[in-house]
JSON list of C-alpha atoms in Angstrom, two decimals:
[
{"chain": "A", "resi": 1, "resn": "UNK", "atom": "CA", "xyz": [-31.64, -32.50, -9.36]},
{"chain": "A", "resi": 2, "resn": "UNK", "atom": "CA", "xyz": [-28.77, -34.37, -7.69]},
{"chain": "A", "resi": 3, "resn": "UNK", "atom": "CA", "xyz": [-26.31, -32.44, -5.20]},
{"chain": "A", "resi": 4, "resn": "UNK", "atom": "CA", "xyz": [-23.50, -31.46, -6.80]},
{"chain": "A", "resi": 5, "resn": "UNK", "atom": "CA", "xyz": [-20.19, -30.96, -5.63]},
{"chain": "A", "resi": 6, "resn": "UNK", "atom": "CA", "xyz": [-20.49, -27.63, -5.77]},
{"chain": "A", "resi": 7, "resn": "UNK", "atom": "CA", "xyz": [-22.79, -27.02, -3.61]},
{"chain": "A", "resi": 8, "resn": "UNK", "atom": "CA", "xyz": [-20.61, -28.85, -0.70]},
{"chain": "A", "resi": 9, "resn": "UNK", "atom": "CA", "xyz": [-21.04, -25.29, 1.18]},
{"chain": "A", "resi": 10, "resn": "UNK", "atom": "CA", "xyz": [-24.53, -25.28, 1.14]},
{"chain": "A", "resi": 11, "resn": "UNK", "atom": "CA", "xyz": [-24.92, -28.00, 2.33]},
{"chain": "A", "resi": 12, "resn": "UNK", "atom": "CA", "xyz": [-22.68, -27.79, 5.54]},
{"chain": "A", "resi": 13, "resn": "UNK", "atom": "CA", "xyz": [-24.70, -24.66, 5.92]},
{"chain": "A", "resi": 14, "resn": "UNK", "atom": "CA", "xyz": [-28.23, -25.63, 5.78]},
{"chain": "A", "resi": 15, "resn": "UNK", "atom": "CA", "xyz": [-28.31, -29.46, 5.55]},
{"chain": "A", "resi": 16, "resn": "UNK", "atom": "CA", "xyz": [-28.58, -32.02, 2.92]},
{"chain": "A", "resi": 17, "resn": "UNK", "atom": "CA", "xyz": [-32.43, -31.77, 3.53]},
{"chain": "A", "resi": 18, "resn": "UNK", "atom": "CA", "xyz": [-32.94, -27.75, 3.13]},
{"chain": "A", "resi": 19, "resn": "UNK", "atom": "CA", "xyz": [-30.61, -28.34, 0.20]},
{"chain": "A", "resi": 20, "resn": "UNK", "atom": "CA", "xyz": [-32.40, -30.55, -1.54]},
{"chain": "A", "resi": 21, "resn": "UNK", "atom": "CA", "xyz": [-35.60, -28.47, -0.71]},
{"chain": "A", "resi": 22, "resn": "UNK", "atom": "CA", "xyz": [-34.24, -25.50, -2.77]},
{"chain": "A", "resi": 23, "resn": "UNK", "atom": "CA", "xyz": [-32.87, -27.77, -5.40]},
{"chain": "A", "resi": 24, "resn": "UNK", "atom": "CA", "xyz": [-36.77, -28.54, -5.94]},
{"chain": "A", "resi": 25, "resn": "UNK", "atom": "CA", "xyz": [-38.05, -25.48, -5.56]},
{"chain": "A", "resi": 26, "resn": "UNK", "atom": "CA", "xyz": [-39.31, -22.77, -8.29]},
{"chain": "A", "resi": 27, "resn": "UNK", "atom": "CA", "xyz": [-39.10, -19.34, -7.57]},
{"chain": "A", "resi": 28, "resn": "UNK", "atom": "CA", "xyz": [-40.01, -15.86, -10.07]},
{"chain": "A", "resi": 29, "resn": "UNK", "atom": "CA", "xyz": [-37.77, -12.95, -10.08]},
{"chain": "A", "resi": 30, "resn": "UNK", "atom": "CA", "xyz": [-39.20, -10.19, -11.99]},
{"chain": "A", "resi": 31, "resn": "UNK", "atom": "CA", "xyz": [-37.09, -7.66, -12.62]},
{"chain": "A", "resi": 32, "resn": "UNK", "atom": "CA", "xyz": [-33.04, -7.38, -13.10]},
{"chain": "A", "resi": 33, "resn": "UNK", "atom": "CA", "xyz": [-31.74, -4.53, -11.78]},
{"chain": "A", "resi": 34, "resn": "UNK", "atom": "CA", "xyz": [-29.71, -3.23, -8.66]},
{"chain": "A", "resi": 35, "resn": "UNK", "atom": "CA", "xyz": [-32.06, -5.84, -6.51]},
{"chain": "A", "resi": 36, "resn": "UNK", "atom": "CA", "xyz": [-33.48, -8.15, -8.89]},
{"chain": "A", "resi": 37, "resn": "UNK", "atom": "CA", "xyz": [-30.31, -9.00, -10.55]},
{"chain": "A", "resi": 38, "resn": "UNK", "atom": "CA", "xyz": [-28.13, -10.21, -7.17]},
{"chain": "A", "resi": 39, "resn": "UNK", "atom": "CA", "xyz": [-31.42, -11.85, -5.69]},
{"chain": "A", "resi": 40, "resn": "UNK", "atom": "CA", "xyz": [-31.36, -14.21, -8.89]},
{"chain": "A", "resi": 41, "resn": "UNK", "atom": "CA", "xyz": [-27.89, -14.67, -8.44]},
{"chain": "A", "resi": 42, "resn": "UNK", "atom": "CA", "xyz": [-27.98, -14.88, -4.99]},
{"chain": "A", "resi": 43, "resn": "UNK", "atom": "CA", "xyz": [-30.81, -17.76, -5.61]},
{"chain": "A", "resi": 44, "resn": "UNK", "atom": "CA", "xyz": [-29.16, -19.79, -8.18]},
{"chain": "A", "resi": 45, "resn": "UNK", "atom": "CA", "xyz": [-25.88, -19.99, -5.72]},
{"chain": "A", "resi": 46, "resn": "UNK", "atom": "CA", "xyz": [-27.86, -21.08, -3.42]},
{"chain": "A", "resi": 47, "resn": "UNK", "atom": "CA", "xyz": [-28.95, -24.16, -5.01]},
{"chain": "A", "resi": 48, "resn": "UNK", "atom": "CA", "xyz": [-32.36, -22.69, -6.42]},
{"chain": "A", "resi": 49, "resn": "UNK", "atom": "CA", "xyz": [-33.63, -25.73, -9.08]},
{"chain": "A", "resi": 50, "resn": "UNK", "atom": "CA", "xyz": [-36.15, -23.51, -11.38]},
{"chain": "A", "resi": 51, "resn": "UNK", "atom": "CA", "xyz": [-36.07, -20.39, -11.95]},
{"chain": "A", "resi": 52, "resn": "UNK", "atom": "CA", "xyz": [-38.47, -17.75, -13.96]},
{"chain": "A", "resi": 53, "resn": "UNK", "atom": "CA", "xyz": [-36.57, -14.41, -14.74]},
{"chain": "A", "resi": 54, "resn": "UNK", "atom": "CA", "xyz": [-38.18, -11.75, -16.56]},
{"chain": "A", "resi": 55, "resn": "UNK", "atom": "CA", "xyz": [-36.90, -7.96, -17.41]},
{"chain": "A", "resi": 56, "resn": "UNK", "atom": "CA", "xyz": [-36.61, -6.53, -21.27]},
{"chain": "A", "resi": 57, "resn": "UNK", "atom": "CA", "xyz": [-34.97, -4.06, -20.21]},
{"chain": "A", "resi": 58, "resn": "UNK", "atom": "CA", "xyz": [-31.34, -3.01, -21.40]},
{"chain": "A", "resi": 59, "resn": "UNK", "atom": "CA", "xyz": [-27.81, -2.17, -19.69]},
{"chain": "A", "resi": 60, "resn": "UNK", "atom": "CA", "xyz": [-27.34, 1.31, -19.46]},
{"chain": "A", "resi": 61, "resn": "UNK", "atom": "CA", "xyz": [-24.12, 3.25, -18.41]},
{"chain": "A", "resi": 62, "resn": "UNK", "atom": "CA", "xyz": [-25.80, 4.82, -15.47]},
{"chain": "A", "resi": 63, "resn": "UNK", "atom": "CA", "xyz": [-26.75, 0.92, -14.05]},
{"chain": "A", "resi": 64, "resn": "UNK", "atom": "CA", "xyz": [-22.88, 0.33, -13.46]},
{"chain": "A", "resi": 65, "resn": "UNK", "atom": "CA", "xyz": [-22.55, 1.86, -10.12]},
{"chain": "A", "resi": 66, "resn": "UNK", "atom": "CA", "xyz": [-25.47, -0.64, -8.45]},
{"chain": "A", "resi": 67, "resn": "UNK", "atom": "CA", "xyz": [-26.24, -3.25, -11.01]},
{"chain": "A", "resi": 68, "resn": "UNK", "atom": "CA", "xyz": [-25.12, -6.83, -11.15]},
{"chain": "A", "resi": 69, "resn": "UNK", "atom": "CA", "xyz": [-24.77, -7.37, -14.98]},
{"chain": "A", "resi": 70, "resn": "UNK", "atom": "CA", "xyz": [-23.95, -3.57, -15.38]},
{"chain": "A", "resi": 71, "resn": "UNK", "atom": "CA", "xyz": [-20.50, -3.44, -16.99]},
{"chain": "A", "resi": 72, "resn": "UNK", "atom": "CA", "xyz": [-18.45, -0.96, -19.18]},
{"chain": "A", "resi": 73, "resn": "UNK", "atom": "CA", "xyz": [-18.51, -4.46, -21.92]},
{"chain": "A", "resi": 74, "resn": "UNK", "atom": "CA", "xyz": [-22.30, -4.80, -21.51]},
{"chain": "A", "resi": 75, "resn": "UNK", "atom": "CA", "xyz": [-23.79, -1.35, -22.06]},
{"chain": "A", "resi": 76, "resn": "UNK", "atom": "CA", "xyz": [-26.86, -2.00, -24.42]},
{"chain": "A", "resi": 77, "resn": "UNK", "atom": "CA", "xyz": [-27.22, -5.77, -23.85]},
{"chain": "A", "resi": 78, "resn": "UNK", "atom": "CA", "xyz": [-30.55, -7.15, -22.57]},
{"chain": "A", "resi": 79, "resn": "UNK", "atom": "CA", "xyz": [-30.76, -7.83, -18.83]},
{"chain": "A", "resi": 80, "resn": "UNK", "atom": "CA", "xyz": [-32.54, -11.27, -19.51]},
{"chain": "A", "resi": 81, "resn": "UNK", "atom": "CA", "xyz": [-30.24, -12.47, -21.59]},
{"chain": "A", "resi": 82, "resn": "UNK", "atom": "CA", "xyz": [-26.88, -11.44, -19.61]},
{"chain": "A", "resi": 83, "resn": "UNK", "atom": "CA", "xyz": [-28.57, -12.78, -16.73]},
{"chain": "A", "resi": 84, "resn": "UNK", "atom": "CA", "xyz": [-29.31, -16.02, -18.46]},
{"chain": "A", "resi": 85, "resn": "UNK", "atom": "CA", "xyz": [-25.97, -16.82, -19.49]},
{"chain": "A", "resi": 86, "resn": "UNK", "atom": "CA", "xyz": [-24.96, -15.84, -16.04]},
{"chain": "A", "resi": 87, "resn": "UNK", "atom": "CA", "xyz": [-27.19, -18.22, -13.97]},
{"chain": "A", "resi": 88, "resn": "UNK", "atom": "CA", "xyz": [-26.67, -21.28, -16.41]},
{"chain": "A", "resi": 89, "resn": "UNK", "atom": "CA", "xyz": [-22.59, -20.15, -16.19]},
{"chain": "A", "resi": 90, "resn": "UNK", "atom": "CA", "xyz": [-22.81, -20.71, -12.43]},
{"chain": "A", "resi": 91, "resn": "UNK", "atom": "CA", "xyz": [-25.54, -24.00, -12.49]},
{"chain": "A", "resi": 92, "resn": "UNK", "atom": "CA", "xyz": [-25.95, -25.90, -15.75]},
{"chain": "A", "resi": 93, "resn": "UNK", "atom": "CA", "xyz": [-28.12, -27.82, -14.35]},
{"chain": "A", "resi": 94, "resn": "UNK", "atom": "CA", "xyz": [-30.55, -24.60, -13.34]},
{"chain": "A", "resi": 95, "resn": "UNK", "atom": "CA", "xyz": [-34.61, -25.09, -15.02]},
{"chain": "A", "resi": 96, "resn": "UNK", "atom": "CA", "xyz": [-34.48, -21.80, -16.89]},
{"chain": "A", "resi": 97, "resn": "UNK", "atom": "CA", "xyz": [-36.66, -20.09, -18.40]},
{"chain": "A", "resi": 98, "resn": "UNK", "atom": "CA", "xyz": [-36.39, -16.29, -19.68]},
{"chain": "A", "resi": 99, "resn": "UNK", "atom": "CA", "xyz": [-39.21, -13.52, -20.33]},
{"chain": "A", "resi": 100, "resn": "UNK", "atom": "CA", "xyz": [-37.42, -10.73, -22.33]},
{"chain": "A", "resi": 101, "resn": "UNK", "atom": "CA", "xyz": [-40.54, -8.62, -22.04]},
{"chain": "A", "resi": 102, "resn": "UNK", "atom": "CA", "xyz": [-42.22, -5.93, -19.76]},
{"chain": "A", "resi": 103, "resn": "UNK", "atom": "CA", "xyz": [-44.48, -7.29, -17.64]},
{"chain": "A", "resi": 104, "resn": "UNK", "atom": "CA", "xyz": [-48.01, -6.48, -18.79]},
{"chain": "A", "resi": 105, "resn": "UNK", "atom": "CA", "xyz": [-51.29, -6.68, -16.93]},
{"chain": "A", "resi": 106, "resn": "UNK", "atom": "CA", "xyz": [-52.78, -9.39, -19.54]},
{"chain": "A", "resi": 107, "resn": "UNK", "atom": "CA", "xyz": [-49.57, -11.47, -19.38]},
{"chain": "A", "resi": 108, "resn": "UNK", "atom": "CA", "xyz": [-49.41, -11.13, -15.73]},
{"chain": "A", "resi": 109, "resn": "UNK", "atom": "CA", "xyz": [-51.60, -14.32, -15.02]},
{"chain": "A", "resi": 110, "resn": "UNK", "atom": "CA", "xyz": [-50.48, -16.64, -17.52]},
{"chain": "A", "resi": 111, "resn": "UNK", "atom": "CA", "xyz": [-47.23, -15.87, -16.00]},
{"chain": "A", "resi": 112, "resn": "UNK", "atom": "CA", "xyz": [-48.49, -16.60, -13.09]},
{"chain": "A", "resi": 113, "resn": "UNK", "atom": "CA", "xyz": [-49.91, -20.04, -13.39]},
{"chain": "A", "resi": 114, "resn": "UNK", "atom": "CA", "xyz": [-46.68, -21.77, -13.36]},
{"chain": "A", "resi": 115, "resn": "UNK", "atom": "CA", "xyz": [-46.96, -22.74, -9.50]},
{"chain": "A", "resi": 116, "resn": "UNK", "atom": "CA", "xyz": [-43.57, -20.83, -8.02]},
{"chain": "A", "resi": 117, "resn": "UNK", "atom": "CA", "xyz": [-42.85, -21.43, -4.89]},
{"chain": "A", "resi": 118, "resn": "UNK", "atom": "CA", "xyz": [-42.04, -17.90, -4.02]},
{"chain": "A", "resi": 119, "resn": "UNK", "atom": "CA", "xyz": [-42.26, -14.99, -6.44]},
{"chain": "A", "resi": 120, "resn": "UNK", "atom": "CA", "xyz": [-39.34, -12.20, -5.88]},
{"chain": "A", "resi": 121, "resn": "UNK", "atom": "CA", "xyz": [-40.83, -8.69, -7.14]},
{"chain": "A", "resi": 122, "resn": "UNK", "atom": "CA", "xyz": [-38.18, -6.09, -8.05]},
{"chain": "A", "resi": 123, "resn": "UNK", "atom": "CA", "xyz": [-39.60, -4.55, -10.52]},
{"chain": "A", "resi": 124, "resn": "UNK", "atom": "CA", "xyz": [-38.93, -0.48, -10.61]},
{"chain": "A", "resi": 125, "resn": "UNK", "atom": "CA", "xyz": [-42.03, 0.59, -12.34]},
{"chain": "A", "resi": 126, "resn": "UNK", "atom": "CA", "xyz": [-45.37, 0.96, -10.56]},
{"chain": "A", "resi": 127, "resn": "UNK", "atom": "CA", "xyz": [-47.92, -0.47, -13.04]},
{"chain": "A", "resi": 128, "resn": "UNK", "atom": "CA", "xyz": [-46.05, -3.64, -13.62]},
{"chain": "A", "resi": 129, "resn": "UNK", "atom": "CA", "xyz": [-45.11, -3.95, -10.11]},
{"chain": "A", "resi": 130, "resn": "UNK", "atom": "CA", "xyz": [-48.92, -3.76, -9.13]},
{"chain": "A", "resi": 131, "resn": "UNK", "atom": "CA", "xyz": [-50.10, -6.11, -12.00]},
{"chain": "A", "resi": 132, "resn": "UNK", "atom": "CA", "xyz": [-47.75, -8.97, -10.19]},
{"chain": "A", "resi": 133, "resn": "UNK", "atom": "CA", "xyz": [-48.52, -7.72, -6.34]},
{"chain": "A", "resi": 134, "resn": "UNK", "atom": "CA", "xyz": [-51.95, -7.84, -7.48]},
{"chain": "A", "resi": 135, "resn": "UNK", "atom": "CA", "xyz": [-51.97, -11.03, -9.14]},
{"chain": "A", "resi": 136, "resn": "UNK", "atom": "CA", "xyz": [-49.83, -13.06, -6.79]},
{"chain": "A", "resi": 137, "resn": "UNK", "atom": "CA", "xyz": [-51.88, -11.97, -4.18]},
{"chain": "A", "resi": 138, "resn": "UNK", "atom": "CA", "xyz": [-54.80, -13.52, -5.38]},
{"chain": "A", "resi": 139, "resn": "UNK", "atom": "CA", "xyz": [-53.11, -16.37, -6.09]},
{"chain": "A", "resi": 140, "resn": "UNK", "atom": "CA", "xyz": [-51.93, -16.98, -3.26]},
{"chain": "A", "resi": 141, "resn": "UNK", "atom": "CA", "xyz": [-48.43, -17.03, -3.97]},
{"chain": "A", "resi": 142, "resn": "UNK", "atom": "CA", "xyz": [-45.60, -16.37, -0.98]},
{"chain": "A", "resi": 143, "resn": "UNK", "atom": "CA", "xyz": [-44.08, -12.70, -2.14]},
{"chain": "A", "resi": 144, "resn": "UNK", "atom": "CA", "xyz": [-40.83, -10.15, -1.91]},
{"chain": "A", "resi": 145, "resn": "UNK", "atom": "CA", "xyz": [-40.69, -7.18, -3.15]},
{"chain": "A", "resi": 146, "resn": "UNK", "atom": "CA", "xyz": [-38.50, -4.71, -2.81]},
{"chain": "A", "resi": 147, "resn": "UNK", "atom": "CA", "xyz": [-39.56, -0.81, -2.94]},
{"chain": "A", "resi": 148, "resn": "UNK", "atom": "CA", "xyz": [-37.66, 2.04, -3.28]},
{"chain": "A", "resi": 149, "resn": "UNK", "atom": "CA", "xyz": [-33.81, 2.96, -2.46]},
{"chain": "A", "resi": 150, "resn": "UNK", "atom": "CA", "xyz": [-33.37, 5.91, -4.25]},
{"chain": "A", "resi": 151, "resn": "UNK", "atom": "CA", "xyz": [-31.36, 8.74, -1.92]},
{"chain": "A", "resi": 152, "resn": "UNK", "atom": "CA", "xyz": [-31.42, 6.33, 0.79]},
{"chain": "A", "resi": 153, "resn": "UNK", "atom": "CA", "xyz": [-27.63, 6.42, 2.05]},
{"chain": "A", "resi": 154, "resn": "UNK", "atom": "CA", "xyz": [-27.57, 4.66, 5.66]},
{"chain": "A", "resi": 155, "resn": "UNK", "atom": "CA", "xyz": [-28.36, 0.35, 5.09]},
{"chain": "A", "resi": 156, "resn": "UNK", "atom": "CA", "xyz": [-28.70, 0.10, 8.60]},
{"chain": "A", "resi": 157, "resn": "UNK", "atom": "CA", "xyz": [-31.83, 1.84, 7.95]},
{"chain": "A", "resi": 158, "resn": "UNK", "atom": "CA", "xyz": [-33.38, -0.72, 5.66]},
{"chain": "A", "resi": 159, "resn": "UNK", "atom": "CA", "xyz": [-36.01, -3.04, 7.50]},
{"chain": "A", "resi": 160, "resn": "UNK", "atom": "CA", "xyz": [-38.39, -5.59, 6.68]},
{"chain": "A", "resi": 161, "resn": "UNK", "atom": "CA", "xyz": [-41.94, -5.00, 6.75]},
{"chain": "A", "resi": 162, "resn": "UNK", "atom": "CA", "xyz": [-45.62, -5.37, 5.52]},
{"chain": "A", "resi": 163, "resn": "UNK", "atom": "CA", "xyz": [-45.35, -2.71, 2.45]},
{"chain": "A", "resi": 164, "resn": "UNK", "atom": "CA", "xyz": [-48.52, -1.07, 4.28]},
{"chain": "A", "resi": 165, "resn": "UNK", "atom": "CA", "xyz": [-46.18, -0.05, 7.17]},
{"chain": "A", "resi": 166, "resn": "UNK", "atom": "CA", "xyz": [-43.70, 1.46, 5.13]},
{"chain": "A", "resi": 167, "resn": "UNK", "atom": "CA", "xyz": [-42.45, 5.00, 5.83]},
{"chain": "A", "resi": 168, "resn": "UNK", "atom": "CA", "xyz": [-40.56, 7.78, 3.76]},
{"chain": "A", "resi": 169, "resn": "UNK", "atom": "CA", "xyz": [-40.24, 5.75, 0.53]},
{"chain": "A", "resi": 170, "resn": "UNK", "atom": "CA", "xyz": [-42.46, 6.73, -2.34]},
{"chain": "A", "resi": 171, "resn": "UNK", "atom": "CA", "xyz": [-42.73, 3.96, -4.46]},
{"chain": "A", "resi": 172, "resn": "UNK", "atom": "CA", "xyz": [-44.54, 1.95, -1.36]},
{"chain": "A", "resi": 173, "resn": "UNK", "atom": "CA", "xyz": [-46.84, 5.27, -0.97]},
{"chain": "A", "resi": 174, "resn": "UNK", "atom": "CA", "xyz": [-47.47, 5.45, -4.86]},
{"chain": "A", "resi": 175, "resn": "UNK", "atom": "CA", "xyz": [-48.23, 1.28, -4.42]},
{"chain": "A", "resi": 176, "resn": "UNK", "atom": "CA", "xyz": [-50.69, 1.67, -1.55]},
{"chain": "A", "resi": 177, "resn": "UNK", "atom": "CA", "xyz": [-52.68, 4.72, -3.27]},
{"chain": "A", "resi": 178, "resn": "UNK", "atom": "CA", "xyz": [-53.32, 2.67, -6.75]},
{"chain": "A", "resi": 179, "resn": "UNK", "atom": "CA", "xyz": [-54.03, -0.72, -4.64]},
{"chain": "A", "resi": 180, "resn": "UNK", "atom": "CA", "xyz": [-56.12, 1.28, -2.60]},
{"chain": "A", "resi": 181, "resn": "UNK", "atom": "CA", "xyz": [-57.88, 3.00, -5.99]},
{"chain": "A", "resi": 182, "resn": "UNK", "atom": "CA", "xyz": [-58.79, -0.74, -7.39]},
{"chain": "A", "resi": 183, "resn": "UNK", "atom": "CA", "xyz": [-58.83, -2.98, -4.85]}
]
C-alpha cells in the first residue's frame, strides 16, 4: 500500500516509517459491538492495511446508546456488513475480509492461521471469547481483549492489565474459571 494523502496526519504523528508499518500490517477484530466496532474503526483510520472482522450478529435498538454502527436507520442490519461498508467508505484501499458468523470452536483455528499481526478480542460471549483466547494463545499470536463494562460508570477506573489480575468484573472471573477448568 502506498501513503495516501489522507493519511498526511498520521504520518506527522507517528512517522512515515510507523506508517508504513501499519499500512503492512494485519490485524483480527472479533467482535463489533460497543468496543469491537470503534477499535476497527479506530484501526482502519489509522492506516491499518488488512483487516479480518468477524461478528453475525445484528443491530438492535438497545446497541444505539454505545455502539458504533448502532443507528435508528440500521436497526436489524448485520454488524459485519455495516462495518464493511464502513471501513472500505473510509480506506478503499483496506485488505478486507468479512466473517458474518459466530465464532465457533472448530472454526476458531482455521481462522486463525491467517498470520495477524495482532488479534483484537471483543467478543461479549464467553465460549467464543475462550475458543480465540485459547487459540491465539497457542499460537502465539500478540492479543487484546476487552472484558466487561457493564454498570461500570467512572472511565478513570478502567486500567490495563494481565486478565488474571483483573478485579470486580465478571466476565474476566467467568474467563479465568473455564481456562482454569481446561487448560
Amino acid at each position: 500500500m502506498t501513503l495516501s494523502n489522507w493519511q498526511e496526519r498520521t504520518i506527522l504523528l507517528l512517522n512515515e516509517e510507523k506508517t508504513t508499518k501499519l499500512n503492512n500490517s494485519n490485524v483480527l477484530v472479533a467482535g463489533l459491538g460497543g468496543v469491537g466496532g470503534f477499535a476497527a474503526e479506530m484501526l482502519c483510520r489509522a492506516g491499518i492495511g488488512s483487516m479480518t472482522i468477524i461478528d453475525a450478529d445484528q443491530i438492535q435498538p438497545s446497541n444505539r446508546n454505545r455502539q458504533l454502527l448502532a443507528l435508528s436507520s440500521t436497526h436489524g442490519k448485520r454488524k459485519a456488513l455495516l462495518m464493511r461498508d464502513r471501513l472500505l467508505d473510509i480506506n478503499p484501499e483496506l485488505k478486507l475480509t468479512v466473517i458474518d458468523e459466530f465464532i465457533r470452536d472448530d472454526r476458531t483455528n482455521e481462522i486463525l492461521e491467517t498470520p495477524f499481526d495482532y488479534v483484537a478480542d471483543a467478543i461479549d460471549t464467553l465460549s467464543p471469547k475462550i475458543f480465540l483466547i485459547r487459540q491465539a494463545l497457542k499460537n502465539g499470536l500478540p492479543l487484546v481483549s476487552s472484558m466487561g463494562a457493564g454498570g461500570k460508570t467512572d472511565p478513570t477506573q478502567v486500567k490495563i492489565a494481565d486478565f488474571a489480575e483483573t478485579y470486580q468484573c465478571n466476565l474476566a472471573r467467568m474467563l479465568r474459571k473455564r481456562l482454569k477448568k481446561i487448560g
